[in-house]
XYZ file of C-alpha atoms in Angstrom:
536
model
C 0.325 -17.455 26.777
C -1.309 -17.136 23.760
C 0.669 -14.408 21.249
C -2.148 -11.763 20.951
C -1.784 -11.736 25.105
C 2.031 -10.733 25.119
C 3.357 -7.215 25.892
C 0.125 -5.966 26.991
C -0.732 -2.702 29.168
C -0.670 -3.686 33.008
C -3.481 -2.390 34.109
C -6.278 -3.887 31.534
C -3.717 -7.278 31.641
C -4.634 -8.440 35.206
C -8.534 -8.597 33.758
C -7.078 -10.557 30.699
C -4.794 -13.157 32.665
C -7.690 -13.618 35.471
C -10.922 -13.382 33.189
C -9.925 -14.276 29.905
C -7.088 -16.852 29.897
C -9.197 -19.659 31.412
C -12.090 -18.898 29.132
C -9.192 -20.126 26.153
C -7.784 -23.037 28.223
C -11.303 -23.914 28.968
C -12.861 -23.987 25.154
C -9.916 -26.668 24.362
C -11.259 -29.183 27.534
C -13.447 -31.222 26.723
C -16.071 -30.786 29.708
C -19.191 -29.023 27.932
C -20.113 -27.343 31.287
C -17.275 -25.551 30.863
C -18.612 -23.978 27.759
C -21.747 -22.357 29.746
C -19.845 -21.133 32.022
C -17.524 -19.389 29.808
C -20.448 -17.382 28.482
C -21.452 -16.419 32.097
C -17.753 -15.537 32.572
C -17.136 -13.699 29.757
C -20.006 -11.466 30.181
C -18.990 -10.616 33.532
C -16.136 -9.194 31.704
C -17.434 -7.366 29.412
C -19.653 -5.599 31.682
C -17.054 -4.839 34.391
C -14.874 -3.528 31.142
C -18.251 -1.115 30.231
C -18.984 0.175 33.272
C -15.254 0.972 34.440
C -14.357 4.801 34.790
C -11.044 5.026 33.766
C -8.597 8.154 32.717
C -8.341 8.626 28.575
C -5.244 7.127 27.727
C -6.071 3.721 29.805
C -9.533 3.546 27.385
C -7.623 4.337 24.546
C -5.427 0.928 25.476
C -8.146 -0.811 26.970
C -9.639 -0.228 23.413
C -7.248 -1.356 21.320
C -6.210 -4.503 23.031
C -9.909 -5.879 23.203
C -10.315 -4.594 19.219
C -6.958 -6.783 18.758
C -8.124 -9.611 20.939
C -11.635 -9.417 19.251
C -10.487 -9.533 15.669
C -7.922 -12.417 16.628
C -10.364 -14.831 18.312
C -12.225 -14.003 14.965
C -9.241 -15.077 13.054
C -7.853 -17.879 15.792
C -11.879 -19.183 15.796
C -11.566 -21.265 12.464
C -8.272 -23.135 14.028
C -9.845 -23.826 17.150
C -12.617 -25.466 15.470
C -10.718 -27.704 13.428
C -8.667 -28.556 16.831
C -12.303 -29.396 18.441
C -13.180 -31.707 15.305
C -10.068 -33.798 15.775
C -10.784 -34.062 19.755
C -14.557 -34.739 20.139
C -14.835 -36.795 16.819
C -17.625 -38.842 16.988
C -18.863 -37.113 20.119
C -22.051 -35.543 20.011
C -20.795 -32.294 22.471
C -19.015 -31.432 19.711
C -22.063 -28.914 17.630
C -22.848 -27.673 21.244
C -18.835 -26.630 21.671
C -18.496 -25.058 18.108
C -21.821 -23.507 18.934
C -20.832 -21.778 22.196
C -17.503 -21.071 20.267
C -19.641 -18.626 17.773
C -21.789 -16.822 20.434
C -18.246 -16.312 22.377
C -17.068 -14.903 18.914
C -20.265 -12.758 18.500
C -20.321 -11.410 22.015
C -16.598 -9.994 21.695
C -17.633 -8.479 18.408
C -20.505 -6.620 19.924
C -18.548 -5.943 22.990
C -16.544 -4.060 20.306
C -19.350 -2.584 19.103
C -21.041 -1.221 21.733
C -17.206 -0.266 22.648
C -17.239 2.158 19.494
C -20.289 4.013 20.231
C -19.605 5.007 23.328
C -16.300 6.270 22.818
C -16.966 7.304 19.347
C -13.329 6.948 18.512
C -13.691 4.139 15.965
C -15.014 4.325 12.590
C -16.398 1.463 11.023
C -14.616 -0.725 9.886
C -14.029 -1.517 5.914
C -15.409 -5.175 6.301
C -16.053 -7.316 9.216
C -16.446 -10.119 7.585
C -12.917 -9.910 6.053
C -10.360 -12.296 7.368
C -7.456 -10.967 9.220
C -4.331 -12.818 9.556
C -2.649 -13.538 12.789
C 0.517 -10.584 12.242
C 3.390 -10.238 14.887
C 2.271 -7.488 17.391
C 4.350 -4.438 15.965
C 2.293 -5.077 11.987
C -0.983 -5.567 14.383
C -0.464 -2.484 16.170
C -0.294 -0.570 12.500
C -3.246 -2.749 11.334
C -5.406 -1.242 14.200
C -4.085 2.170 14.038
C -4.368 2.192 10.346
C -8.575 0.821 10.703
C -8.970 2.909 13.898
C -7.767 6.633 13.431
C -6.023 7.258 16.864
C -8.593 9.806 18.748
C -7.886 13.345 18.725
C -5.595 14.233 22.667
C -7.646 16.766 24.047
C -4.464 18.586 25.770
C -3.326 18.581 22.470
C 0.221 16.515 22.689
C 0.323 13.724 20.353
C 2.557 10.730 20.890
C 6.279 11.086 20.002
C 7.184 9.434 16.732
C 10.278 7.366 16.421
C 11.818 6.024 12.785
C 15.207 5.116 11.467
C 17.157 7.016 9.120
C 19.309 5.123 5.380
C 22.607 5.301 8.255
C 20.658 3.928 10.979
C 20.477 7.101 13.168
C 17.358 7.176 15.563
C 15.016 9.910 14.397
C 11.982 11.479 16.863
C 9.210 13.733 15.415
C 6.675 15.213 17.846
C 3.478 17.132 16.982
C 1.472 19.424 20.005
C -1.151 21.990 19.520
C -1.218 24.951 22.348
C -3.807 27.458 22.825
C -3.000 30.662 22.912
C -5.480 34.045 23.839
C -8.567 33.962 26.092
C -10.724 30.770 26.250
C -14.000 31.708 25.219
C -15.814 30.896 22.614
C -14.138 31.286 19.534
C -11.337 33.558 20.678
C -7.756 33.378 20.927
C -5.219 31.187 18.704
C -3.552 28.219 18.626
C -0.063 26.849 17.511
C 0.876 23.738 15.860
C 4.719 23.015 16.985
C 6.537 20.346 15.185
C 9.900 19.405 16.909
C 12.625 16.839 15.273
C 15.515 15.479 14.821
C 18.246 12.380 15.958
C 17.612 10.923 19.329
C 19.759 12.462 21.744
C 20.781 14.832 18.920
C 19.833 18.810 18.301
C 15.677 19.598 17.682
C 14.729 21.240 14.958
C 11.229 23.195 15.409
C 8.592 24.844 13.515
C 5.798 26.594 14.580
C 2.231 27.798 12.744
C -0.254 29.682 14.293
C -3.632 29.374 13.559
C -5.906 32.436 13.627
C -9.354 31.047 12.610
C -11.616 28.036 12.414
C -13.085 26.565 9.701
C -16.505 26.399 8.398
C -17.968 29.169 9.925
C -21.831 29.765 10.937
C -22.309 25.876 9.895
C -22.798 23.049 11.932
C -19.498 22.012 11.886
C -17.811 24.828 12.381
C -14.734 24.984 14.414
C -12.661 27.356 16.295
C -8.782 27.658 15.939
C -8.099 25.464 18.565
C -10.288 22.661 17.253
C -9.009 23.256 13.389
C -5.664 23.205 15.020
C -6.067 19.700 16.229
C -7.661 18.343 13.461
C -4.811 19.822 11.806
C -2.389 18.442 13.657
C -3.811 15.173 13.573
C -4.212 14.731 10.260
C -0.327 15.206 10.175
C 0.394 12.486 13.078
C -1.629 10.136 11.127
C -0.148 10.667 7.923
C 3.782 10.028 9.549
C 2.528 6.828 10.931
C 1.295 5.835 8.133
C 4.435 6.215 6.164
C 5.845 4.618 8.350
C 7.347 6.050 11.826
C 6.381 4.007 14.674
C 5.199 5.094 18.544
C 7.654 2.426 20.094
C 11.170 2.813 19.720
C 11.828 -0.753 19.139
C 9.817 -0.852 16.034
C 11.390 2.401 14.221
C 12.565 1.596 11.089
C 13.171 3.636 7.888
C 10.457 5.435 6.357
C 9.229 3.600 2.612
C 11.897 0.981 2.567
C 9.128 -2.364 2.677
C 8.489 -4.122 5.737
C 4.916 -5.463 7.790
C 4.636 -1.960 9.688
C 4.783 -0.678 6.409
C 2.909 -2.565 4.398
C 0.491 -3.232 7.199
C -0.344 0.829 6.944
C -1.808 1.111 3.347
C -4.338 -0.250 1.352
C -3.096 0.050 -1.656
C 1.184 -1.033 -2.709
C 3.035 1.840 -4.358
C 5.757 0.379 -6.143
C 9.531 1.347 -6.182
C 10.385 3.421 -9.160
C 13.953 3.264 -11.096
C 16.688 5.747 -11.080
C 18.577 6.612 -14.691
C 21.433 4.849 -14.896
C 23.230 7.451 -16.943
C 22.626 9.843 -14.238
C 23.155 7.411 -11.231
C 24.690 4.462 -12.217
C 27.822 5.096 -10.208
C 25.497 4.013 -7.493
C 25.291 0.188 -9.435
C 27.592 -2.129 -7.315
C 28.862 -5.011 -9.763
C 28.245 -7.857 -10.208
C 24.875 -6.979 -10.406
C 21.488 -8.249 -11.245
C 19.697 -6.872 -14.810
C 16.304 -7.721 -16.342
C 14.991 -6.588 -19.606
C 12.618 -3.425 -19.517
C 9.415 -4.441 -20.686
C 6.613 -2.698 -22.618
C 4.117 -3.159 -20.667
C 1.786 -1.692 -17.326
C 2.807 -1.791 -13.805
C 1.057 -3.621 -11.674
C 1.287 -4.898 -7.756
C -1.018 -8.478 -6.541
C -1.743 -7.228 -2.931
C -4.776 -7.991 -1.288
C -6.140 -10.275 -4.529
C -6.273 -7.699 -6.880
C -4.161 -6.070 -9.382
C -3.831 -2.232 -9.212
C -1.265 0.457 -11.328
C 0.730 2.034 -9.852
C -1.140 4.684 -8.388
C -3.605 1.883 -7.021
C -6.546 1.604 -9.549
C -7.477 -1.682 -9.858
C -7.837 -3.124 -13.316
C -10.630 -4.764 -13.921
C -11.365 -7.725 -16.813
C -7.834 -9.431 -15.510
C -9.560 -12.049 -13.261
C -7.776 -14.892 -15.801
C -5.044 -13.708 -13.567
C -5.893 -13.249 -10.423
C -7.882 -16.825 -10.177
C -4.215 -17.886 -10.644
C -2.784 -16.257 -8.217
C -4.744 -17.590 -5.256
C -0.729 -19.529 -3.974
C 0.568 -16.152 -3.504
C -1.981 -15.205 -1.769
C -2.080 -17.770 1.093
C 1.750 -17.933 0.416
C 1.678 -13.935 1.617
C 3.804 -12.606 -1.142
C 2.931 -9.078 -2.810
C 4.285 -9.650 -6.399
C 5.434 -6.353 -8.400
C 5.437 -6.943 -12.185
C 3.767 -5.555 -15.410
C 0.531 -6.457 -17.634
C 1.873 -7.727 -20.768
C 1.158 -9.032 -23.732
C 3.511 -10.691 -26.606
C 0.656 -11.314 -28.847
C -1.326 -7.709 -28.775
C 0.339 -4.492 -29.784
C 0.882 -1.986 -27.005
C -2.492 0.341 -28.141
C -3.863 -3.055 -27.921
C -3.674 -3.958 -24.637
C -3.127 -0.857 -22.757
C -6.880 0.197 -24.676
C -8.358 -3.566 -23.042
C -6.766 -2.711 -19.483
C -8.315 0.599 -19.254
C -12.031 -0.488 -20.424
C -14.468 -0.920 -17.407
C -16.773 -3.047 -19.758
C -16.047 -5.833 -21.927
C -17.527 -7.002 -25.502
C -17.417 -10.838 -25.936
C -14.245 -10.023 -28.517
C -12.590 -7.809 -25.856
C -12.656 -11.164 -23.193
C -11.390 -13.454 -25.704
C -8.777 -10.880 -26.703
C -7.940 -10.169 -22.461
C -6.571 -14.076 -22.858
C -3.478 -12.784 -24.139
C -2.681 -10.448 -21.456
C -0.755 -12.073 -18.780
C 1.035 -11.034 -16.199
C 5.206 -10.759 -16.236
C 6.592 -10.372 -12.103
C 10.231 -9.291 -11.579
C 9.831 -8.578 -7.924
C 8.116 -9.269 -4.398
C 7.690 -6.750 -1.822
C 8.969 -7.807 0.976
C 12.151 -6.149 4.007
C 14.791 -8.363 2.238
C 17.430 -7.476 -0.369
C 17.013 -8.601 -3.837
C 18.993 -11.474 -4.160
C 16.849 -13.168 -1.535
C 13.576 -11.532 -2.801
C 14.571 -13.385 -6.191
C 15.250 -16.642 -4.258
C 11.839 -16.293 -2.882
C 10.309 -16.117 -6.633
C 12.202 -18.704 -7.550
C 10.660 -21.108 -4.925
C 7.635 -19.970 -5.100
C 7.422 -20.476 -9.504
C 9.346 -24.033 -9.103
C 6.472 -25.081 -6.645
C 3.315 -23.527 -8.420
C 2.541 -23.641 -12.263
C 0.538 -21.098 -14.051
C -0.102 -20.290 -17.530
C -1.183 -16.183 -16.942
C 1.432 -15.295 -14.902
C 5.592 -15.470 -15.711
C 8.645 -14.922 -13.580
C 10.747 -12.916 -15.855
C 13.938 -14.129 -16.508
C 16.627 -12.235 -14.100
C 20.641 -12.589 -15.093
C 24.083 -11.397 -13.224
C 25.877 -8.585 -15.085
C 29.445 -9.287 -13.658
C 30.916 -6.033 -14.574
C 29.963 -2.521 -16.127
C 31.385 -2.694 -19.654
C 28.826 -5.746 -19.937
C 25.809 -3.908 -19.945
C 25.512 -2.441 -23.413
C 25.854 -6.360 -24.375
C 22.964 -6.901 -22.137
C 20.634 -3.994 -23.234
C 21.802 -4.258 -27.076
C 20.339 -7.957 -26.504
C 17.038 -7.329 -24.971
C 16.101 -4.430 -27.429
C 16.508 -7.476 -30.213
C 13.851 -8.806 -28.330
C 11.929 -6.520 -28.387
C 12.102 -4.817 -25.376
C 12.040 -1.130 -24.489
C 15.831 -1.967 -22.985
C 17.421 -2.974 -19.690
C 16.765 -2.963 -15.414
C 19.546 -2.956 -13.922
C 19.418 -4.473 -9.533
C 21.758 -4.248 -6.992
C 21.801 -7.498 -5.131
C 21.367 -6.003 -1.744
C 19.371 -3.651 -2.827
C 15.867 -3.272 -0.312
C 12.517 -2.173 -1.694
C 11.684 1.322 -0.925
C 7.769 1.876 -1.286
C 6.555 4.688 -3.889
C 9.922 6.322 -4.357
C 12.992 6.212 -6.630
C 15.919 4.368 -5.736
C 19.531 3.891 -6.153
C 19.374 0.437 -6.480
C 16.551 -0.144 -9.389
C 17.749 2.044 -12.431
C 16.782 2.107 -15.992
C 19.402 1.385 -18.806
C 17.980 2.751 -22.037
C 19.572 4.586 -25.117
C 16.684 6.887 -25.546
C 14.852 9.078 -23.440
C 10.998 9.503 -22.184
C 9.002 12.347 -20.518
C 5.202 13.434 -20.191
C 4.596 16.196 -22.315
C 0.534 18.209 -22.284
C -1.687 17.703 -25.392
C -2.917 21.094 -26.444
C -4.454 20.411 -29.732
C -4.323 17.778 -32.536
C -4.198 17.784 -36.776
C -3.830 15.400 -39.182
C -1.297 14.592 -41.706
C -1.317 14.513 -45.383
C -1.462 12.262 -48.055
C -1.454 8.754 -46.762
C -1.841 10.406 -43.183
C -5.073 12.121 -43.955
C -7.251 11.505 -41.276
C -4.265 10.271 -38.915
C -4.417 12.153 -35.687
C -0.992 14.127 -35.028
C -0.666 15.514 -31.694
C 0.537 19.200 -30.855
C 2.526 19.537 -27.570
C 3.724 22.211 -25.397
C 7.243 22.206 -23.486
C 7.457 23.927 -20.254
C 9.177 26.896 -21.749
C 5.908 27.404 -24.007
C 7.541 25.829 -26.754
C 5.068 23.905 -29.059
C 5.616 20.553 -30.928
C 4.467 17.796 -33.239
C 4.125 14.149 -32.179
C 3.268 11.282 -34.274
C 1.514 8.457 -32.290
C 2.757 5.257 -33.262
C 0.561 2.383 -33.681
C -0.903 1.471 -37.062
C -3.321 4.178 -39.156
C -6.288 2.002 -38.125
C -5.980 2.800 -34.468
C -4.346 6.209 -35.384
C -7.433 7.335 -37.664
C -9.578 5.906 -34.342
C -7.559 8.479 -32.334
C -8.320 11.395 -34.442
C -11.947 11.063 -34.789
C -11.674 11.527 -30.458
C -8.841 13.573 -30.500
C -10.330 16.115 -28.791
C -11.093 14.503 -25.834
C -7.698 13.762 -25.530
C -6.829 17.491 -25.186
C -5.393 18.561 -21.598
C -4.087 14.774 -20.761
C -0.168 13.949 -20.099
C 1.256 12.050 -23.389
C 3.997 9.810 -22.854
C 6.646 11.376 -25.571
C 9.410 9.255 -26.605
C 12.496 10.916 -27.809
C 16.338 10.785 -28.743
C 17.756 13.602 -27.413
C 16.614 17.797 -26.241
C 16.828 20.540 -29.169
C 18.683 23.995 -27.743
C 15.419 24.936 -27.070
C 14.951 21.571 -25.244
C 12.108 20.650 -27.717
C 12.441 16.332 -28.184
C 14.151 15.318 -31.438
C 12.100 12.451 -33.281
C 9.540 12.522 -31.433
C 7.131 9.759 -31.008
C 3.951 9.065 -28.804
C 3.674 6.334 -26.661
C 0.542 5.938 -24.800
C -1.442 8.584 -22.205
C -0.781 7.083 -18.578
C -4.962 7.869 -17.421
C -4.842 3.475 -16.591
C -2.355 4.485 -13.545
């Protein structure tokens, strides 16, 4: 049985295993009658599938299962041509095979097609030319639900929602929208319940009401009941994308990294570090530490680079032609744009351009890329081995596995982080081995060892200095208490006299403010600007 066939829903599985099954078996014989005949056969199919009146929820499987089989025999069609190479080699049949192979492919596809119009539950989709890869059935199940928003119930009760919690307690959220009042036309409420809690455990739940549509006297304007669902809806989608799952067997908890996961976003948001002075009693030794570069975070994912935020940088191609292995090897690499040759203004001013000057390319040749971690559902230690293997087998000269050392006890660290600053770093990382990867949030198991401290602070206005600073832009900041403050950007006066000449369009924008310690009147003590995060 071929893998994209298994677990499927009963009813819409007796037309697979009778209809569809020997059209496979079939297009690996090598009888070219057979091919014809799978054409006739498979049309058949897809007209008994159009014309069949079935209840909602059947259409809504019936729908995803052929959108699943379709974009498979997409992916599967490349492998079963190579398999028909090897077999009719030298035979003639074999451009008529491959050939009935394609119009197979294209029927399904407009099977789908046709499929989405008349149920107008699908949306199109981002590319359908884009390869998918053949995933286990729990990340193709996300995959489809992620590409094809799940279609609004019209009694209002949305599937339960199952995930795991950090102790490995079941969790179940539900969402339902009821109506409420008389049914006319625009009358009466409705009410958007939201139940949880631990499986077999007490249910927590909240109810809004909602007393009016939206858009009103336009086209699309909707009464309560209708916002309602969209409402709710918008909700559903949003916990399954982060995460929770309809089938019990795939819960799992929500941001740590894992296919389902992954699987549900476009874009990687990486995990974020802890303080180590304020959680470091949460570092189990030995332990893992890295030096904290000075650079910008970046995730590979999909064959591009993006921040943080996911804006993809443009002008580092140098990179990402080198990263084609981790591509086909599957790996999603989490590191930083670097460079040991350019100074930070440098660089960070290159990664945020959109257009390049001849000078600006040559200079992009020193910005590589330094990875520290993959995302992937395993601890550290084994995420490490896998960047290990994966370095010792490929060879680049863009992209570097930072170097990664065990910190056997606590008292060692200052050793570690007095060593890396020498370097030149900003200071240390500190792991835990077992640690997992938790997507977009901070966690216990990634902190930051430094002996200074950092925070975003508003530009409100600008000067310049005097004497050898005239005409160096100084920047005036604003604490949340009101308080107002004077910030020296470093870099040299060259790119600091550059500032101040466009200071003022720097006014309003978050300035990375790098500090030793808070005043009383928690106003930064020495005081120095770092960089304004607009690349993230």
């Amino acid at each position: 049985m071929d893998p994209i066939l298994k677990n499927k829903p009963a009813t819409f599985g007796e037309i697979i295993d009778s209809r569809l099954e020997p059209i496979i078996q079939r297009a690996k014989t090598r009888n070219s009658r057979n091919i014809n005949k799978n054409r006739l056969t498979l049309k058949k199919v897809i007209n008994l599938y159009s014309k069949t009146k079935v209840n909602a929820p059947e259409i809504r499987e019936r729908k995803n299962w052929l959108t699943r089989f379709s974009r498979q025999l997409e992916s599967k069609s490349a492998e079963w041509n190579d398999s028909l190479e090897a077999a009719f080699a030298g035979n003639r049949r074999l451009n008529a095979t491959n050939s009935s192979l394609q119009t197979t492919n294209g029927r399904l596809n407009a099977a789908n097609g046709r499929l989405s119009t008349t149920n107008g539950r699908l949306v199109t989709a981002e590319s359908r030319n884009q390869k998918i890869e053949l995933l286990a059935p729990t990340r193709l199940e996300v995959e489809i639900t992620r590409k094809y928003k799940m279609a609004t119930p019209a009694n209002g009760n949305f599937p339960k929602l199952y995930s795991k919690s950090k102790t490995g307690k079941t969790q179940i959220w539900q969402i339902e929208v009821i109506k409420q009042g008389p049914a006319a036309a625009g009358g009466g409420t409705a009410l958007i319940r939201v139940s949880y809690g631990y499986l077999d455990g007490k249910t927590v739940v909240n109810e809004k009401e909602i007393t009016k549509g939206k858009n009103l006297g336009k086209k699309n304007e909707t009464t309560p009941y209708e916002q309602a669902l969209l409402d709710a809806q918008s909700t559903w989608q949003g916990k399954v994308e982060g995460g929770y799952a309809e089938n019990l067997g795939n819960a799992q908890v929500p941001g740590l990294a894992s296919d389902n996961a992954v699987a549900a976003h476009k874009t990687i948001s990486p995990m974020l570090a802890l303080d180590y002075h304020k959680a470091g009693k949460k570092i189990i030794f030995p332990c893992y530490v890295q030096a904290k570069l000075d650079g910008v975070r970046s995730i590979f994912f999909n064959n591009a680079l993006t921040s943080r935020n996911g804006k993809a940088f443009t002008g580092l191609e140098h990179i990402i032609a080198e990263l084609a292995p981790a591509t086909k090897a599957g790996l999603i690499l989490d590191g930083e744009v670097y460079s040991t040759k350019l100074s930070f203004q440098q660089f960070v001013g290159l990664v945020k351009k959109k257009k390049f000057t001849a000078e600006d390319k040559e200079q992009l040749k020193f910005v590589n890329l330094w990875v520290y971690d993959c995302v992937n559902d395993q601890p550290f230690e084994e995420r490490l081995a896998t960047l290990k293997d994966f370095f010792s087998k490929n060879k680049f000269t863009q992209v570097h596995l930072l170097p990664t050392e065990e910190c056997k006890k606590k008292e060692d660290l200052k050793g570690f982080h007095d060593k890396f600053v020498l370097e030149g770093n900003e200071g240390l990382m500190v792991r835990n081995k077992q640690g997992l990867y938790q997507l977009g949030s901070r966690s216990n198991d990634l902190q930051k060892y430094k002996e200074f401290e950092d925070a975003e602070y508003p530009v409100i206005g600008f000067t310049d200095g005097q004497g050898i600073e005239k005409g160096l832009v100084i920047w005036i900041c604003k604490t949340k208490e009101g308080k107002e403050f004077h910030v020296r950007p470093r870099g040299t006066h060259e790119e600091r006299a550059a500032l101040f000449k466009k200071a003022q369009s720097y006014v309003g924008k978050e300035l990375t403010v790098r500090y030793q310690e808070l005043s009383e009147d928690n106003i930064p003590r020495f005081p120095v600007g770092i960089t304004f995060r607009d690349y993230e």
